XYZ file of C-alpha atoms in Angstrom:
384
model
C 46.161 66.742 -53.323
C 48.555 64.859 -55.535
C 48.391 61.446 -57.195
C 50.882 58.702 -56.487
C 51.485 55.980 -59.061
C 50.706 52.318 -58.175
C 48.681 53.471 -55.153
C 44.990 52.785 -55.537
C 42.304 52.911 -52.877
C 40.329 49.629 -52.766
C 36.752 49.926 -53.890
C 35.486 47.660 -51.115
C 36.082 48.781 -47.538
C 38.316 46.518 -45.498
C 36.685 44.907 -42.510
C 38.763 44.641 -39.402
C 39.732 41.064 -38.509
C 38.956 41.661 -34.867
C 35.273 42.352 -35.572
C 33.245 40.173 -33.245
C 29.733 40.620 -34.630
C 27.539 37.583 -34.821
C 26.755 38.117 -38.522
C 30.408 37.751 -39.457
C 30.643 34.503 -37.430
C 27.563 33.024 -39.067
C 29.064 33.794 -42.462
C 32.289 32.030 -41.428
C 30.311 28.987 -40.310
C 28.489 28.859 -43.644
C 31.803 29.047 -45.542
C 33.158 26.209 -43.413
C 30.120 24.051 -44.159
C 30.498 24.744 -47.853
C 34.168 23.793 -47.766
C 33.410 20.564 -45.916
C 30.700 19.646 -48.415
C 33.025 20.376 -51.372
C 35.753 18.280 -49.777
C 33.311 15.450 -49.265
C 32.205 15.550 -52.892
C 35.805 15.590 -54.118
C 36.661 12.678 -51.846
C 33.703 10.691 -53.170
C 34.827 11.317 -56.753
C 38.348 10.248 -55.859
C 37.145 7.026 -54.259
C 34.868 6.261 -57.206
C 37.867 6.601 -59.473
C 39.961 4.316 -57.296
C 37.229 1.667 -57.187
C 37.797 1.042 -60.901
C 41.262 -0.280 -60.110
C 40.264 -2.651 -57.330
C 41.439 -6.186 -58.227
C 38.697 -8.599 -59.170
C 39.864 -11.213 -56.622
C 39.416 -8.803 -53.752
C 36.271 -9.580 -51.832
C 33.742 -6.789 -51.749
C 33.013 -5.441 -48.350
C 36.618 -5.046 -47.183
C 38.356 -1.995 -48.629
C 35.345 -0.593 -50.454
C 33.069 -0.915 -47.477
C 35.637 0.612 -45.188
C 36.109 3.539 -47.551
C 32.368 4.005 -47.995
C 31.979 3.939 -44.228
C 34.490 6.743 -43.969
C 32.614 8.697 -46.612
C 29.354 8.173 -44.783
C 30.985 9.245 -41.567
C 32.341 12.424 -43.164
C 29.010 13.190 -44.784
C 27.049 12.630 -41.612
C 29.550 14.748 -39.693
C 29.129 17.604 -42.117
C 25.357 17.323 -41.989
C 25.270 17.031 -38.216
C 27.583 19.972 -37.752
C 25.370 22.118 -39.980
C 22.154 21.142 -38.191
C 23.762 21.586 -34.800
C 24.866 25.110 -35.605
C 21.469 26.061 -36.970
C 19.470 24.623 -34.100
C 21.630 25.373 -31.124
C 23.402 28.498 -32.381
C 26.831 27.360 -31.189
C 29.871 29.205 -32.514
C 32.437 27.482 -34.702
C 35.622 26.691 -32.853
C 38.422 28.890 -34.047
C 42.163 28.631 -33.920
C 44.444 31.245 -32.501
C 44.643 33.199 -35.777
C 40.833 33.479 -35.962
C 40.262 31.020 -38.860
C 37.917 28.086 -38.467
C 39.594 24.915 -37.268
C 39.219 22.094 -39.791
C 40.162 18.477 -39.196
C 41.577 16.714 -42.245
C 41.853 13.288 -40.637
C 38.895 11.086 -41.551
C 39.613 8.811 -38.600
C 39.053 11.674 -36.155
C 35.785 12.536 -37.830
C 34.798 8.898 -37.766
C 35.562 8.682 -34.033
C 33.595 11.827 -33.224
C 30.696 10.589 -35.306
C 30.668 7.284 -33.427
C 30.603 9.120 -30.110
C 27.751 11.307 -31.325
C 25.793 8.306 -32.586
C 26.435 6.406 -29.355
C 25.116 9.329 -27.359
C 22.031 9.472 -29.594
C 21.417 5.760 -29.071
C 21.771 6.042 -25.299
C 19.391 8.950 -24.889
C 16.275 7.356 -26.408
C 17.081 3.967 -24.888
C 16.780 5.435 -21.402
C 13.098 6.209 -21.934
C 11.893 2.606 -22.419
C 13.917 1.553 -19.389
C 12.223 4.219 -17.313
C 8.854 3.095 -18.641
C 9.580 -0.523 -17.840
C 10.666 0.346 -14.325
C 7.608 2.483 -13.863
C 5.382 -0.263 -15.197
C 6.872 -2.761 -12.771
C 6.373 -0.381 -9.889
C 2.869 0.464 -11.031
C 1.612 -3.107 -10.663
C 0.837 -2.694 -6.949
C -0.827 0.621 -7.778
C -3.160 -1.058 -10.247
C -4.244 -3.741 -7.782
C -4.021 -1.950 -4.444
C -3.783 1.718 -5.324
C -0.354 1.949 -3.637
C 3.188 0.800 -4.281
C 4.648 -2.152 -2.420
C 6.548 0.150 -0.053
C 3.476 2.285 0.563
C 1.401 -0.811 1.271
C 3.999 -2.010 3.772
C 4.006 1.357 5.527
C 0.211 1.464 5.462
C -0.012 -1.975 7.058
C 2.459 -0.940 9.757
C 0.434 2.155 10.536
C -2.806 0.166 10.612
C -1.214 -2.343 12.978
C -0.030 0.422 15.301
C -3.460 2.037 15.172
C -5.135 -1.295 15.971
C -2.894 -1.936 18.984
C -3.555 1.563 20.294
C -7.360 1.240 20.012
C -7.262 -2.296 21.373
C -5.453 -1.144 24.505
C -7.943 1.674 25.038
C -10.961 -0.622 24.711
C -9.569 -3.209 27.135
C -8.651 -0.633 29.755
C -11.806 1.495 29.689
C -15.482 0.992 30.505
C -18.111 0.441 27.847
C -19.422 3.961 28.494
C -16.026 5.415 27.595
C -15.846 3.217 24.491
C -19.225 4.498 23.299
C -18.120 8.106 23.758
C -14.854 7.493 21.909
C -16.652 5.793 19.029
C -18.987 8.758 18.639
C -16.166 11.299 18.893
C -14.065 9.447 16.293
C -16.327 7.676 13.774
C -13.324 6.025 12.079
C -12.048 4.393 15.279
C -14.194 1.260 15.073
C -13.539 0.832 11.348
C -9.796 1.136 11.925
C -9.999 -1.371 14.741
C -11.853 -3.913 12.594
C -9.331 -3.434 9.775
C -6.447 -4.213 12.119
C -8.382 -7.079 13.653
C -8.797 -8.716 10.226
C -5.010 -8.630 9.785
C -4.542 -10.265 13.179
C -6.996 -13.049 12.374
C -4.852 -14.141 9.413
C -2.072 -15.232 11.789
C -4.354 -17.303 14.030
C -4.438 -21.096 13.742
C -8.254 -20.922 13.765
C -10.974 -18.327 14.206
C -13.618 -18.965 16.894
C -16.218 -17.197 14.742
C -15.770 -19.780 11.978
C -16.316 -22.571 14.485
C -19.490 -20.927 15.758
C -20.804 -20.597 12.215
C -20.360 -24.341 11.762
C -21.988 -25.185 15.101
C -24.958 -22.872 14.685
C -25.525 -24.058 11.143
C -26.276 -27.533 12.503
C -28.971 -26.412 14.951
C -32.631 -26.777 13.970
C -34.702 -23.815 12.810
C -36.232 -21.505 13.868
C -33.166 -20.160 15.650
C -32.522 -16.678 17.105
C -28.895 -15.780 17.809
C -27.599 -12.633 19.549
C -24.010 -11.874 18.530
C -22.616 -9.477 21.155
C -19.585 -7.538 19.978
C -20.083 -8.878 16.464
C -17.289 -6.982 14.700
C -17.921 -7.379 10.974
C -21.091 -9.423 11.619
C -19.602 -12.478 9.925
C -22.129 -14.819 11.581
C -25.098 -12.804 10.311
C -23.664 -12.563 6.797
C -23.135 -16.311 6.646
C -26.162 -17.708 8.461
C -28.746 -15.049 7.612
C -29.275 -16.325 4.060
C -29.666 -19.844 5.513
C -32.696 -18.881 7.585
C -31.054 -18.156 10.951
C -32.153 -14.931 12.662
C -28.916 -13.290 13.806
C -29.075 -10.068 15.843
C -25.653 -8.407 15.695
C -24.657 -5.716 18.217
C -21.565 -3.516 18.347
C -20.410 0.036 19.080
C -21.157 1.218 15.531
C -23.949 0.317 13.128
C -23.321 -0.424 9.474
C -26.955 0.225 8.551
C -27.487 -3.333 7.366
C -26.401 -6.081 9.748
C -25.090 -4.360 12.877
C -27.201 -2.663 15.567
C -25.459 0.014 17.610
C -25.613 -0.777 21.328
C -23.640 -0.861 24.569
C -23.624 -4.603 25.190
C -22.470 -4.168 28.796
C -25.253 -1.760 29.762
C -28.498 -2.481 27.944
C -29.429 -4.475 24.863
C -32.513 -3.384 22.882
C -34.153 -6.782 23.464
C -36.922 -7.959 25.812
C -36.211 -9.933 28.969
C -36.661 -9.509 32.770
C -34.059 -9.389 35.500
C -35.824 -12.172 37.406
C -36.727 -15.586 36.069
C -40.357 -15.733 37.061
C -43.364 -16.592 34.874
C -43.325 -15.396 31.276
C -39.995 -13.803 30.504
C -40.684 -12.468 27.003
C -37.131 -13.408 25.991
C -36.697 -14.472 22.364
C -32.994 -15.382 22.070
C -31.896 -19.022 21.833
C -28.103 -18.541 21.711
C -25.822 -15.692 22.786
C -22.333 -15.481 21.251
C -19.475 -13.646 22.990
C -16.511 -14.220 20.671
C -13.582 -12.173 22.042
C -16.041 -9.441 23.038
C -15.591 -9.257 26.841
C -13.267 -6.306 26.416
C -14.375 -3.502 28.711
C -13.490 -3.381 32.378
C -17.209 -3.812 33.106
C -17.411 -7.013 31.004
C -19.579 -8.641 33.695
C -22.478 -6.469 32.471
C -22.362 -8.345 29.143
C -22.861 -11.670 30.956
C -25.703 -10.120 32.928
C -27.422 -8.897 29.728
C -26.945 -12.286 28.094
C -28.797 -13.960 30.956
C -31.627 -11.409 30.715
C -32.342 -11.789 26.977
C -31.925 -15.593 26.792
C -34.860 -17.960 26.957
C -34.841 -20.409 29.888
C -32.405 -23.132 28.873
C -30.748 -20.866 26.323
C -27.025 -21.199 25.554
C -24.189 -18.793 26.213
C -21.052 -19.433 24.120
C -17.883 -17.622 25.199
C -14.464 -17.599 23.502
C -11.573 -15.676 24.983
C -7.814 -15.439 24.626
C -6.130 -17.990 26.874
C -3.623 -15.509 28.270
C -6.421 -13.333 29.658
C -7.474 -15.914 32.269
C -5.673 -15.922 35.575
C -7.730 -18.950 36.572
C -10.441 -20.373 34.323
C -12.211 -21.796 37.369
C -12.640 -18.300 38.839
C -14.298 -17.140 35.645
C -16.648 -20.135 35.584
C -17.587 -19.591 39.226
C -18.480 -15.940 38.653
C -20.585 -16.713 35.550
C -22.362 -19.420 37.521
C -23.365 -16.876 40.161
C -25.045 -14.793 37.446
C -27.311 -17.760 36.589
C -25.547 -20.250 34.298
C -24.326 -23.817 34.452
C -21.162 -24.878 32.684
C -21.869 -27.289 29.852
C -18.560 -27.504 27.964
C -14.957 -26.347 28.375
C -12.602 -26.653 25.392
C -8.912 -25.846 25.909
C -7.601 -27.733 22.891
C -6.740 -24.530 21.034
C -3.408 -22.938 21.896
C -4.794 -19.408 21.547
C -8.359 -19.519 22.848
C -10.568 -21.145 25.433
C -14.149 -22.006 24.545
C -16.790 -22.205 27.242
C -20.490 -23.089 26.888
C -23.111 -22.334 29.520
C -26.837 -22.942 29.909
C -29.212 -20.411 31.471
C -30.734 -21.570 34.788
C -32.543 -20.016 37.715
C -30.266 -18.021 39.961
C -29.355 -19.513 43.304
C -29.636 -16.107 44.940
C -32.729 -13.996 44.717
C -30.691 -10.821 44.833
C -27.111 -10.151 43.772
C -24.727 -7.432 44.809
C -23.594 -6.377 41.338
C -21.129 -3.850 42.691
C -19.327 -6.547 44.648
C -19.331 -8.890 41.682
C -17.962 -6.105 39.511
C -15.011 -5.598 41.823
C -14.414 -9.316 41.835
C -14.439 -9.508 38.038
C -11.550 -7.039 37.775
C -9.113 -9.686 39.005
C -10.387 -12.526 36.798
C -9.741 -11.327 33.229
C -6.615 -9.442 32.268
C -6.502 -6.971 29.379
C -5.407 -8.410 26.042
C -2.311 -6.441 25.122
C -0.204 -6.859 22.009
C 3.550 -6.416 22.041
C 4.725 -2.952 21.057
C 6.922 -2.809 17.971
């Protein structure tokens, strides 16, 4: 080989400019950060030198503050760009010739910094708003366990369930109702829940009126509440010394006795009024409880368990009666005399009877049952 003058091989190997390794890019990003920091320091020194020549009459906070704001913006931009590259690993934007793109205009940096700060302010501010909205929606959950929409849907479902059960009970016999209650233990509870919602829309509740009337009667007093529902009479008058026997399709283990009120009550009393009857009941209450198609059996059982001269109080929906006189006539045949008829309420009719000796020694209950089918109509609610 031969030696050529002025031709020396470089001691450091030349790296191709088109090398795309990540290490080379990270080094370029570090150099850019260093250059930005050096430019920031030089700019700060320049501004500090210019501040010496600011006229004394110039109010502080105008030019100086504006300049310092620019410096702060440049500094924060440099810092943010460094932290962003380290944390997110984003590549530095490059120009066409492969060198890092650097913006010399402080106004552009200031604008980008404002956008970045605005975005930072918006992101954390969304969290308290979400919390406040959640807290407002969680108020129904704290009190009712459900949101307002869920409560509305729940009430609609309970209303539909109540209307469905109500229609079944009015159009079936008491035997069928007993079988349904045993097959579906929640049926009676669901019915009572829907019934409580219906009561809220009534102008008055017959049960409340009976509580007032019975509370005025002298003690001792034995009351049989047939079809008692929630046993409101027993809960109210029991602590006041009144003996209330509550009967319904399902027992609650405390107030309510399970029984078929249209077939046989677990109380003493003969079918014929002769000699000692053994009956112990002074008043029988039938508040909206003549539901089954064999409702006449409830009147028959009331007569059996009542003492001679005992009272039968009946309240029914006005729309159920085709003719009130037909109902009174049929109850009279069972062995009662009408004492009071109250039609002052727009929703209900109240009737009071007294137990007497039957005019007939024997009754054809099958014939009376057929006759009763045309006296009371089922209570049906409008479908929604």
